[in-house]
mmCIF file of C-alpha atoms in Angstrom:
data_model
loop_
_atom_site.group_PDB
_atom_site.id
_atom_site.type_symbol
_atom_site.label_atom_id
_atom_site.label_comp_id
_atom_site.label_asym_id
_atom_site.label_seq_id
_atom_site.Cartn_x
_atom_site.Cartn_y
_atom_site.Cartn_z
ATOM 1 C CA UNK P 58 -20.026 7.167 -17.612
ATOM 2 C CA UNK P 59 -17.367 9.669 -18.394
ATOM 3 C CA UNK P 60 -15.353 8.293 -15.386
ATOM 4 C CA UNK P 61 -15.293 4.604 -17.014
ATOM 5 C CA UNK P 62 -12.328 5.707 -19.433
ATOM 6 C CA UNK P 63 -10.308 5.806 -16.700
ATOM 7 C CA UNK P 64 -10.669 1.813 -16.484
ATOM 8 C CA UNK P 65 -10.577 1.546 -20.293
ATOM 9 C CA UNK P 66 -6.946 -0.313 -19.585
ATOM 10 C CA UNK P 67 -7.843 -2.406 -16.731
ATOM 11 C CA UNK P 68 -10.930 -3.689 -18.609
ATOM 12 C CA UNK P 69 -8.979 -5.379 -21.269
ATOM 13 C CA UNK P 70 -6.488 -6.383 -19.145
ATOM 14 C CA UNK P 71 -9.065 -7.947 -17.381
ATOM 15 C CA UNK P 72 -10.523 -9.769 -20.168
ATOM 16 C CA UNK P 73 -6.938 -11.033 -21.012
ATOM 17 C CA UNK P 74 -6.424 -12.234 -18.078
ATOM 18 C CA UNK P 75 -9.515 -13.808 -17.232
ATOM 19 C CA UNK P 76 -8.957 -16.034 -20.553
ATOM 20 C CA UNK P 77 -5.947 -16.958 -19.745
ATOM 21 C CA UNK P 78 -6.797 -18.124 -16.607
ATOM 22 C CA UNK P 79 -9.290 -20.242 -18.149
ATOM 23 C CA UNK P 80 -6.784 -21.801 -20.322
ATOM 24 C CA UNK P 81 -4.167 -22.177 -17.568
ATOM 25 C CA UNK P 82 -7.088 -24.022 -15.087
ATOM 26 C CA UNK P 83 -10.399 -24.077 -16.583
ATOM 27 C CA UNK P 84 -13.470 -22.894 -15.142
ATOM 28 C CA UNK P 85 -12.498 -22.785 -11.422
ATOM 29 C CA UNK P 86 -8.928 -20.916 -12.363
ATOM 30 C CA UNK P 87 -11.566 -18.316 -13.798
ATOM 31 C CA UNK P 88 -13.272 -17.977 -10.413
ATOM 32 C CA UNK P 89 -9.861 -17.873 -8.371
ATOM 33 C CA UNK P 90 -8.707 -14.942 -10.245
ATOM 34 C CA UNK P 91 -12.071 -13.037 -10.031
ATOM 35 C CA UNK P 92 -12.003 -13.627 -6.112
ATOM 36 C CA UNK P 93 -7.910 -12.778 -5.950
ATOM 37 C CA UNK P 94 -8.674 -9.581 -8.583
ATOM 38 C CA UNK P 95 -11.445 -8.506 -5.827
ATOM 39 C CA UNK P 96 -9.713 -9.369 -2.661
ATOM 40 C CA UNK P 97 -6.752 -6.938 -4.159
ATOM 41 C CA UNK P 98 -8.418 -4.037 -4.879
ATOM 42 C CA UNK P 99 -10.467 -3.858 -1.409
ATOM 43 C CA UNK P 100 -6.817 -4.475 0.139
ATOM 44 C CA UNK P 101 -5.760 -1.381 -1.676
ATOM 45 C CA UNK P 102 -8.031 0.832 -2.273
ATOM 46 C CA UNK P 103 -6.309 2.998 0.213
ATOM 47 C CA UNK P 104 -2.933 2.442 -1.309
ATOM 48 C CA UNK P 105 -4.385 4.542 -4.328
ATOM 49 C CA UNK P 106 -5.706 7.224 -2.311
ATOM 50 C CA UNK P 107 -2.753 7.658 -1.075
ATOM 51 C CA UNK P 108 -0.483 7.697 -4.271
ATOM 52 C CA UNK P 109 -2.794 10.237 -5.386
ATOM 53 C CA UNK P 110 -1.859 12.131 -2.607
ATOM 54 C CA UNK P 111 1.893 11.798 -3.599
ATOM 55 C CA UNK P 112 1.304 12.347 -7.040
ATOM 56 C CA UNK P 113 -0.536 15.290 -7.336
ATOM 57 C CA UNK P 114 2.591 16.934 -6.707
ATOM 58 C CA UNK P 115 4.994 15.118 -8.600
ATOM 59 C CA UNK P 116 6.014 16.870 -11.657
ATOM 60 C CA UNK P 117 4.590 15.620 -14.970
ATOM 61 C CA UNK P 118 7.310 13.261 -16.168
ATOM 62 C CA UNK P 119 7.466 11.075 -12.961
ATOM 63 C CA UNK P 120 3.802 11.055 -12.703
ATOM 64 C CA UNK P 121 3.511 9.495 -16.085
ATOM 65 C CA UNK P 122 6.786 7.088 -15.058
ATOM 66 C CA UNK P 123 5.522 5.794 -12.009
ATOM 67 C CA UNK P 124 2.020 4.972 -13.837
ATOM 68 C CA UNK P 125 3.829 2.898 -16.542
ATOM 69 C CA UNK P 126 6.626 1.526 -15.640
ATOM 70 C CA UNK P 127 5.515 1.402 -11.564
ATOM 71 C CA UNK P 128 2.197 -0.740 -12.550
ATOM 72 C CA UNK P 129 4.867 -3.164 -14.252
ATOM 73 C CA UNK P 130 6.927 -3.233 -11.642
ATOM 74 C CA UNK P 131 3.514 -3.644 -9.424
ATOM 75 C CA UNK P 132 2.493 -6.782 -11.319
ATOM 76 C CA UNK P 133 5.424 -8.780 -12.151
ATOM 77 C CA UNK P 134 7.730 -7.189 -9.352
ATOM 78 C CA UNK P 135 5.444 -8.053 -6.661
ATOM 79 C CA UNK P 136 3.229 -10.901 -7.491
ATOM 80 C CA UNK P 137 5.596 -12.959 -9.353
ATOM 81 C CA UNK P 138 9.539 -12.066 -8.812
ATOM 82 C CA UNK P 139 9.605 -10.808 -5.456
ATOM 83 C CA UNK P 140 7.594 -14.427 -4.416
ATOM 84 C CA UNK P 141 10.048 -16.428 -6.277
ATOM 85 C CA UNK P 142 13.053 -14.531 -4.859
ATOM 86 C CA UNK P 143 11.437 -15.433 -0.895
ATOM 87 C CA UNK P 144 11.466 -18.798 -1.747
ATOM 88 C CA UNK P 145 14.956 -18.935 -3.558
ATOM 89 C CA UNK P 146 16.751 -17.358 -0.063
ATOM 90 C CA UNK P 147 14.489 -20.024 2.315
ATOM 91 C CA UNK P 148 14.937 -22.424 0.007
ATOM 92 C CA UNK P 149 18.435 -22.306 -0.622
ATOM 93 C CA UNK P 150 18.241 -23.143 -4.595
ATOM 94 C CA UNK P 151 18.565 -19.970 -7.457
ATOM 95 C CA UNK P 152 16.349 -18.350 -8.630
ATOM 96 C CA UNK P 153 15.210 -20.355 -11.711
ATOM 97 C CA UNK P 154 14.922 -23.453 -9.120
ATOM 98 C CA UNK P 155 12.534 -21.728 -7.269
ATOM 99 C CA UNK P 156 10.303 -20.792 -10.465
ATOM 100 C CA UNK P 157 10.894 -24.395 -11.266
ATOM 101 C CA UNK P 158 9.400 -25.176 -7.544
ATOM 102 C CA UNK P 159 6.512 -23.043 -8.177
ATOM 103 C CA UNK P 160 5.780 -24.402 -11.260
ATOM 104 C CA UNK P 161 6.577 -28.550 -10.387
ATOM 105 C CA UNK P 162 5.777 -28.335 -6.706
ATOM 106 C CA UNK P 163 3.286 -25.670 -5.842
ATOM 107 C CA UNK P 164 2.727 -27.244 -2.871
ATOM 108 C CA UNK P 165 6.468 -26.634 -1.725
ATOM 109 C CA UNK P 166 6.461 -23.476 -2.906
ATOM 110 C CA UNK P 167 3.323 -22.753 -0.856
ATOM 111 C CA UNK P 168 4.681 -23.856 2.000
ATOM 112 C CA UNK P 169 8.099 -21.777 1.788
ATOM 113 C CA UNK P 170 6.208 -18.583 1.032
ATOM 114 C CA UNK P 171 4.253 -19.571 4.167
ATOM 115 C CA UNK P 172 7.294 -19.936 6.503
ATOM 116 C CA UNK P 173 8.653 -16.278 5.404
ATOM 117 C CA UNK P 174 5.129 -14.873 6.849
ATOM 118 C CA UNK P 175 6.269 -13.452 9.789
ATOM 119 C CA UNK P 176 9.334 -11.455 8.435
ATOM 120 C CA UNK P 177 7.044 -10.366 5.804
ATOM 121 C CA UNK P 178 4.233 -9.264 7.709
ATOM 122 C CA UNK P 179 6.545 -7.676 10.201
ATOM 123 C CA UNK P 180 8.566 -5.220 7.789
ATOM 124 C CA UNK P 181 4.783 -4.580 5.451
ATOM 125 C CA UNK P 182 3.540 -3.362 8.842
ATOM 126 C CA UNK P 183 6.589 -1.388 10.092
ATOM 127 C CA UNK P 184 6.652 0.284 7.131
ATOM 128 C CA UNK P 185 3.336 0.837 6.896
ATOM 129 C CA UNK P 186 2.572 1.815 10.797
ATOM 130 C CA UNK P 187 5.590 4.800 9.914
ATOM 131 C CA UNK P 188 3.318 6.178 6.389
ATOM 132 C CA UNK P 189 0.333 5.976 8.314
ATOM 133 C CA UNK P 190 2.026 7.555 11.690
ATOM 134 C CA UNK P 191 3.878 10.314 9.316
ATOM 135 C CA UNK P 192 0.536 11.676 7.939
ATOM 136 C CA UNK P 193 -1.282 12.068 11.148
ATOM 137 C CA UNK P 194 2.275 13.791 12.849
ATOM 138 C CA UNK P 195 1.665 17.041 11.636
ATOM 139 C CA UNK P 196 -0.200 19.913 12.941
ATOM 140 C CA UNK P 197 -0.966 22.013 10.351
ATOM 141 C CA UNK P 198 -3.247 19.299 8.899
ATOM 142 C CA UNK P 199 -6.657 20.073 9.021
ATOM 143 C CA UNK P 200 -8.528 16.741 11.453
ATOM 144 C CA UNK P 201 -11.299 14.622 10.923
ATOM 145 C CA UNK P 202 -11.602 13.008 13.835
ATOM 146 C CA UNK P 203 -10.326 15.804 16.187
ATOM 147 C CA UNK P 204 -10.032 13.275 19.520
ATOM 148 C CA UNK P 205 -7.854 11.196 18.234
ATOM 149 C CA UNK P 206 -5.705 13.835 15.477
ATOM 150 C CA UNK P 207 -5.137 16.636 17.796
ATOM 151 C CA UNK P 208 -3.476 14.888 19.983
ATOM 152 C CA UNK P 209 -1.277 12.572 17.934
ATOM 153 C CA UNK P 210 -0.212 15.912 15.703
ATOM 154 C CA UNK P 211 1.521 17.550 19.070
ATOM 155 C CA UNK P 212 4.095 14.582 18.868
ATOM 156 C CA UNK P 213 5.042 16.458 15.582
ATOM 157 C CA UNK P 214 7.498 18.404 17.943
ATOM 158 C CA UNK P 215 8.726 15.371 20.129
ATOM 159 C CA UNK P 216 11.858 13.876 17.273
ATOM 160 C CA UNK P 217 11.365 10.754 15.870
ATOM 161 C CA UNK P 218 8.059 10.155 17.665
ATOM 162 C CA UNK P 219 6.517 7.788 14.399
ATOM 163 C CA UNK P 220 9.884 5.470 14.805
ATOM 164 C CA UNK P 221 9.501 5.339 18.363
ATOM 165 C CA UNK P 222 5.628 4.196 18.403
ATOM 166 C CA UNK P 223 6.362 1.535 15.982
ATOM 167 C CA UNK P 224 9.693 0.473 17.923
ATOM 168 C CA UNK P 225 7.245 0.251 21.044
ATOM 169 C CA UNK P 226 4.873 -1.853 19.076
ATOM 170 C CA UNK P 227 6.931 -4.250 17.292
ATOM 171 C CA UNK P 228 8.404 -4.678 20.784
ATOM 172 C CA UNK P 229 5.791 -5.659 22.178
ATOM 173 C CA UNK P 230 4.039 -8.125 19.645
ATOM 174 C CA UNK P 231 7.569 -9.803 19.588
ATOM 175 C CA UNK P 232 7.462 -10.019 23.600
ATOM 176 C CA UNK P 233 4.015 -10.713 24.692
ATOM 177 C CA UNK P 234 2.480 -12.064 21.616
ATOM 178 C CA UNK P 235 4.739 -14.003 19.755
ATOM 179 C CA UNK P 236 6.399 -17.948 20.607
ATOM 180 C CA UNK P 237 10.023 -18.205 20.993
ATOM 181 C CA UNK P 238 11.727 -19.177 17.690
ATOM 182 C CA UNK P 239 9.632 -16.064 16.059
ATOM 183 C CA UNK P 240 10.522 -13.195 18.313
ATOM 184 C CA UNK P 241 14.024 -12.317 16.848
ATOM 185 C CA UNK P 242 12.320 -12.700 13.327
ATOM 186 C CA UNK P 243 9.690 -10.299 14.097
ATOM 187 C CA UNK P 244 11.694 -7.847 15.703
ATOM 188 C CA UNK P 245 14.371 -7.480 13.145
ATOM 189 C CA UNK P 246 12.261 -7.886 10.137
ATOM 190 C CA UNK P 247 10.123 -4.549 12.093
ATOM 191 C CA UNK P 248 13.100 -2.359 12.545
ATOM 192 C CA UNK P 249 14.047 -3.112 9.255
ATOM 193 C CA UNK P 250 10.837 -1.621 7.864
ATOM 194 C CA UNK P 251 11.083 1.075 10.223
ATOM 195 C CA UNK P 252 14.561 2.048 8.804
ATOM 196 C CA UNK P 253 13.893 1.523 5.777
ATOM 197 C CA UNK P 254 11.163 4.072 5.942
ATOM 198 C CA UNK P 255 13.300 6.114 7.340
ATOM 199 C CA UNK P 256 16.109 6.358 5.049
ATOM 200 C CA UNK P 257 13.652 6.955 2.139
ATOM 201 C CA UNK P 258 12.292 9.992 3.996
ATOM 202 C CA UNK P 259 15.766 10.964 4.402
ATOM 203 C CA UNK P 260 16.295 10.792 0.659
ATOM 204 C CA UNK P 261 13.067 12.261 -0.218
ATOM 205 C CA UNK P 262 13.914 15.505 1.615
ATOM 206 C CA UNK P 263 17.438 15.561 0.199
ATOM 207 C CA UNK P 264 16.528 15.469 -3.274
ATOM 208 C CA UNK P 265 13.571 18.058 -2.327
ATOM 209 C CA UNK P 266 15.727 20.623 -0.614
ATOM 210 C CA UNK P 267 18.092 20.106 -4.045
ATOM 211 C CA UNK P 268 15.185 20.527 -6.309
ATOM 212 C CA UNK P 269 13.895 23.685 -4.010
ATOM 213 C CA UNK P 270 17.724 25.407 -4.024
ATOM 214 C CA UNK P 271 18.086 25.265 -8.077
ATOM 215 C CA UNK P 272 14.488 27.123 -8.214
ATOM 216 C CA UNK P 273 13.050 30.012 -7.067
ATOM 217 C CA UNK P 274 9.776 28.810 -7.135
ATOM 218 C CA UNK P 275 8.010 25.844 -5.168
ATOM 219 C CA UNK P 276 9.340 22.953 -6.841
ATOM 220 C CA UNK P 277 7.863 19.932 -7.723
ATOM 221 C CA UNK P 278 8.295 16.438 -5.468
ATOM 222 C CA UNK P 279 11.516 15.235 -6.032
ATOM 223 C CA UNK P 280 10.239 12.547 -8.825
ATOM 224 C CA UNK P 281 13.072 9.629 -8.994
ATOM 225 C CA UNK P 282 13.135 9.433 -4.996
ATOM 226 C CA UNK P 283 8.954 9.818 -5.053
ATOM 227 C CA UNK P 284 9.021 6.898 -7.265
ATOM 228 C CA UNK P 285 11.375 5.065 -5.097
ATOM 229 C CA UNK P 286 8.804 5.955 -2.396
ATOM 230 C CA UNK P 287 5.420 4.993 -3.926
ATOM 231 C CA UNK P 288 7.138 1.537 -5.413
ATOM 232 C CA UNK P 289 8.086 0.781 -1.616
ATOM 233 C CA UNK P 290 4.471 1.769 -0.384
ATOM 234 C CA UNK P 291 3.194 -0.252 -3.168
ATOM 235 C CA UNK P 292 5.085 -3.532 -2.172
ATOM 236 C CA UNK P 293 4.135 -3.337 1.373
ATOM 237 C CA UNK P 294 0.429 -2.836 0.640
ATOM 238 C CA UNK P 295 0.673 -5.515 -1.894
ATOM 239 C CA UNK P 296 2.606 -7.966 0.465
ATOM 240 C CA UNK P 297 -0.975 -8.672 2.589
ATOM 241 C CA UNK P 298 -2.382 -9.832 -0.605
ATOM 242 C CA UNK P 299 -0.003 -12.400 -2.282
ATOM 243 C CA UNK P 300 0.493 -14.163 1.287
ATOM 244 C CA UNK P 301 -3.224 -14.695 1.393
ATOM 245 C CA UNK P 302 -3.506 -15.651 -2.022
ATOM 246 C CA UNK P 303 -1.877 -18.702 -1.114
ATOM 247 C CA UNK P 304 -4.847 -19.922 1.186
ATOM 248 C CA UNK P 305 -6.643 -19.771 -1.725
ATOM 249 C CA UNK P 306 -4.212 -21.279 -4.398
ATOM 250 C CA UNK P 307 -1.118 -21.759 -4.412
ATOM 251 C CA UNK P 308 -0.278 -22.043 -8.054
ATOM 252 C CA UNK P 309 1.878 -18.587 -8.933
ATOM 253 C CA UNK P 310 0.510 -18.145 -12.318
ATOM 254 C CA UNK P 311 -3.438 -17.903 -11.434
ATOM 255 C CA UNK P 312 -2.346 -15.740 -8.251
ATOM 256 C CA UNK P 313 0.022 -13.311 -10.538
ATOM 257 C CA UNK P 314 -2.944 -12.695 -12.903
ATOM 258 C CA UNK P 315 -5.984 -12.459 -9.834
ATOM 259 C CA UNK P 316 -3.706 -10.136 -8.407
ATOM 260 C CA UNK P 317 -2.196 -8.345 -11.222
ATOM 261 C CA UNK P 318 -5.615 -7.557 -12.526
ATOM 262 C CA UNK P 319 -6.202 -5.780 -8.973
ATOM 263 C CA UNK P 320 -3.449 -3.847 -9.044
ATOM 264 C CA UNK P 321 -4.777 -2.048 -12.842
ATOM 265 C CA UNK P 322 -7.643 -1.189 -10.900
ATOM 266 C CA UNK P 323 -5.839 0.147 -8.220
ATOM 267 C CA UNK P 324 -3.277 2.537 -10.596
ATOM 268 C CA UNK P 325 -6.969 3.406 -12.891
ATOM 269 C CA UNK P 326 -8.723 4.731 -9.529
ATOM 270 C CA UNK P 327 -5.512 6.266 -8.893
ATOM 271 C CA UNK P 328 -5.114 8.180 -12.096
ATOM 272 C CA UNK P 329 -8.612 8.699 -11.570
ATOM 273 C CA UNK P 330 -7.916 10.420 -8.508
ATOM 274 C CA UNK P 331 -5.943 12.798 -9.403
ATOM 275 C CA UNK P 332 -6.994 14.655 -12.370
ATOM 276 C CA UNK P 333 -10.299 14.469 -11.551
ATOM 277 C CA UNK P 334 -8.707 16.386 -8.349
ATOM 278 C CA UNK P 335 -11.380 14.533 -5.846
ATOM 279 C CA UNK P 336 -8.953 14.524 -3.020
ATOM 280 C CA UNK P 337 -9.827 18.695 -2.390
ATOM 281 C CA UNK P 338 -13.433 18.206 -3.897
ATOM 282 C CA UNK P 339 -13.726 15.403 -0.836
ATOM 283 C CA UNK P 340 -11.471 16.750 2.229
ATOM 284 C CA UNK P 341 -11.651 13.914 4.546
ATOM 285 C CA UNK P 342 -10.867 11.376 2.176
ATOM 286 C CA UNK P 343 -6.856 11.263 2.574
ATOM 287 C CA UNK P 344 -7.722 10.801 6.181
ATOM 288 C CA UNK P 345 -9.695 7.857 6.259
ATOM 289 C CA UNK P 346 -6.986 6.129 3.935
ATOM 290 C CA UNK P 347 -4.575 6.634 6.470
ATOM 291 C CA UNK P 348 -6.500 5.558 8.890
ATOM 292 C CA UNK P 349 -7.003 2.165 7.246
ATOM 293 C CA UNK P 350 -3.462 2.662 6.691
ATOM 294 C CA UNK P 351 -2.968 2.048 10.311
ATOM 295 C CA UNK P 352 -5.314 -0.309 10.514
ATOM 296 C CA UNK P 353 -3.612 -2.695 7.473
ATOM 297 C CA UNK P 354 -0.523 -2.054 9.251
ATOM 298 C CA UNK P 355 -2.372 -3.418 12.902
ATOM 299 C CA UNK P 356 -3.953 -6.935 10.849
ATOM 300 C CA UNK P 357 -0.330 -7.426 9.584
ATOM 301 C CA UNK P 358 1.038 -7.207 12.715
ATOM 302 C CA UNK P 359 -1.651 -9.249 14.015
ATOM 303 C CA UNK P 360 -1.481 -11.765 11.712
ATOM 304 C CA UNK P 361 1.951 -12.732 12.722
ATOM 305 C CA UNK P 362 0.338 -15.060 15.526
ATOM 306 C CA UNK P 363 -3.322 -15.210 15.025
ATOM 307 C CA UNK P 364 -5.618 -16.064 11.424
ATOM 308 C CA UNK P 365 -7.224 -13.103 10.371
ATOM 309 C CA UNK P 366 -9.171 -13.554 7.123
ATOM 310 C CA UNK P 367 -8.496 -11.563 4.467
ATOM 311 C CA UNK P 368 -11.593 -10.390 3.584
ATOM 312 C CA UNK P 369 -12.036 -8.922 7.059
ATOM 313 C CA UNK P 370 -8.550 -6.924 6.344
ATOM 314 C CA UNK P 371 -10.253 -5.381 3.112
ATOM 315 C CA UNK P 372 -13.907 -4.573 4.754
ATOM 316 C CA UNK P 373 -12.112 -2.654 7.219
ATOM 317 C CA UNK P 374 -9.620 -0.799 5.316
ATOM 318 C CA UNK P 375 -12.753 -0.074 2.447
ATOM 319 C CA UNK P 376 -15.482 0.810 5.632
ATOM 320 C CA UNK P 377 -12.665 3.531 6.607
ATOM 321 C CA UNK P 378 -12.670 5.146 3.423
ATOM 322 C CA UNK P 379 -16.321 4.619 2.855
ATOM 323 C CA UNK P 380 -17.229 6.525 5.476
ATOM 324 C CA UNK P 381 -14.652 9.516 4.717
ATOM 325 C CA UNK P 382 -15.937 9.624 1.283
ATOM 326 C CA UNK P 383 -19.775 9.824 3.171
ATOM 327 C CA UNK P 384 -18.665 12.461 5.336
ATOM 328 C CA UNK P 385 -16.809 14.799 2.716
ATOM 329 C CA UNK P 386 -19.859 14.945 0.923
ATOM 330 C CA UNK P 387 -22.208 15.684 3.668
ATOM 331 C CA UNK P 388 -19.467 18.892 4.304
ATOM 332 C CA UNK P 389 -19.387 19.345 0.836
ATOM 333 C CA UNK P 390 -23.525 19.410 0.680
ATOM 334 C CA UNK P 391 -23.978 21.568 3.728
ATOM 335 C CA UNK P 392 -21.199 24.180 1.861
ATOM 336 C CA UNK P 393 -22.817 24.194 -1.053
ATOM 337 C CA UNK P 394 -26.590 25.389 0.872
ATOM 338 C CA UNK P 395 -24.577 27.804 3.071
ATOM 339 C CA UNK P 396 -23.277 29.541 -0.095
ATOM 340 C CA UNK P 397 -26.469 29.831 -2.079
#
């Protein structure tokens, strides 16, 4: 019960939303936004265990930034401008004229969004393919699944190993797997991801080895280019979900408030998270978020030329994590009988 304050926020944002979705569409608005709200926060629940991750060293200030201003940027950033700025470049019109589509012809709007799914998918997954590769590139991580970790953690010392992998992947889903007019698409909208990854790792370490050089001590993560970061991972995990909300509605306003809802849940669990320190109480738990990670990253990718229900995307992504959080505490059991 003590946990449930966390969520005291996403509750009544919940209950806001949920009545104005009745008001916007009546009855089956109401059950649109309870499906979007739960297809979001199985689609993320490894974005959160992953912020966590990031923010548990963050100092104090940026921590308490990204969770205010980032979940505003998270809901009407993501759901509702970045959407309306899509269809405003396909579209050719400004960006009023595309809210005006999305408000006067949904089904227009629908179908814009729809065309920009490639180039979307393709620079979600690059980006995420490089957090996900990043994590498991390093061998003085402790592995979960020895097999496969030990071996991808002695490419640590091969340079730019994660950018290659994903260069070799997004070459070949734009070669073998995708038809004509969508190959140079693919492939530019993927190395744009990948670079864009890149440069913000670039950044990141700047502003670190700054922050490290004016103190003696260990310092902090650099906080404006770790909120940079996290807003970037945010938008790519988020990108999954407001594509596939349109197969399920396509009117902005019930998606922005399904999804939005989602997304308190997700920054809750993620505050959560963190002070309640469960990512060293259960060890394996980072792990199997960036393994779904990876595999979000592989159903983006995959998605570009074949229908893969959302819902599938989500089960896997939450199974991954599920059975981390399973295995930490069996560890965490067997410790505990060792030491009495």
């Amino acid at each position: 019960m003590e946990n449930l304050k966390y969520f005291t926020g996403s509750f009544i944002v919940t209950i806001v939303g949920l009545i104005a979705a009745l008001v916007v569409g009546g009855p089956s608005a109401l059950f649109i936004v309870s499906v979007l709200a739960v297809l979001e926060v199985s689609l993320s629940f490894d974005n959160a265990v992953v912020n966590a991750t990031v923010l548990k060293d963050m100092d104090a200030v940026w921590r308490r930034r990204f969770l205010t201003w980032g979940i505003l940027i998270a809901v009407f950033g993501m759901r509702i401008v970045f959407p309306v700025l899509i269809v405003s470049i396909l579209a050719g019109v400004s960006p009023w004229g595309a809210l005006d589509i999305a408000i006067n012809a949904p089904e227009q709007y629908a179908a814009v969004m729809t065309e920009a799914h490639v180039s979307v998918m393709a620079f979600g997954g690059a980006f995420l393919m490089m957090v996900g590769f990043s994590f498991f590139f390093d061998d003085d991580k402790d592995h979960w699944i020895p097999m496969i970790e030990k071996p991808l953690a002695k490419l640590e010392k091969m340079k730019f190993a994660a950018e290659l992998l994903t260069l070799v992947l997004i070459a070949v889903v734009a070669l073998f797997m995708l038809p004509e007019a969508d190959k140079k698409t693919f492939a530019l909208s993927g190395l744009a991801g990948v670079a864009t990854f890149w440069i913000m790792h670039q950044l990141t370490a700047f502003m670190e080895r700054r922050e490290q050089a004016r103190v003696a001590t260990h310092a902090a993560k650099s906080g404006a280019a770790m909120f940079i970061y996290l807003e970037l991972l945010d938008a790519s995990f988020s990108l999954d979900g407001v594509i596939g909300a349109f197969a399920i509605t396509t009117n902005l306003f019930i998606i922005a408030i399904g999804l939005g809802i989602g997304a308190m849940f997700v920054r809750s669990l993620t505050i959560l998270l963190v002070e309640k320190d469960t990512l060293s109480e259960y060890i394996y738990l980072e792990h199997g978020a960036f393994y779904a990670i990876v595999a979000l990253a592989c159903m983006m990718f995959l998605k570009t030329f074949m229908h893969i229900p959302e819902v599938i995307t989500g089960f896997i992504g939450a199974g991954l994590i599920g059975v981390a959080f399973i295995h930490s505490q069996m560890l965490k059991s067997k410790e505990s009988k060792s030491s009495v």
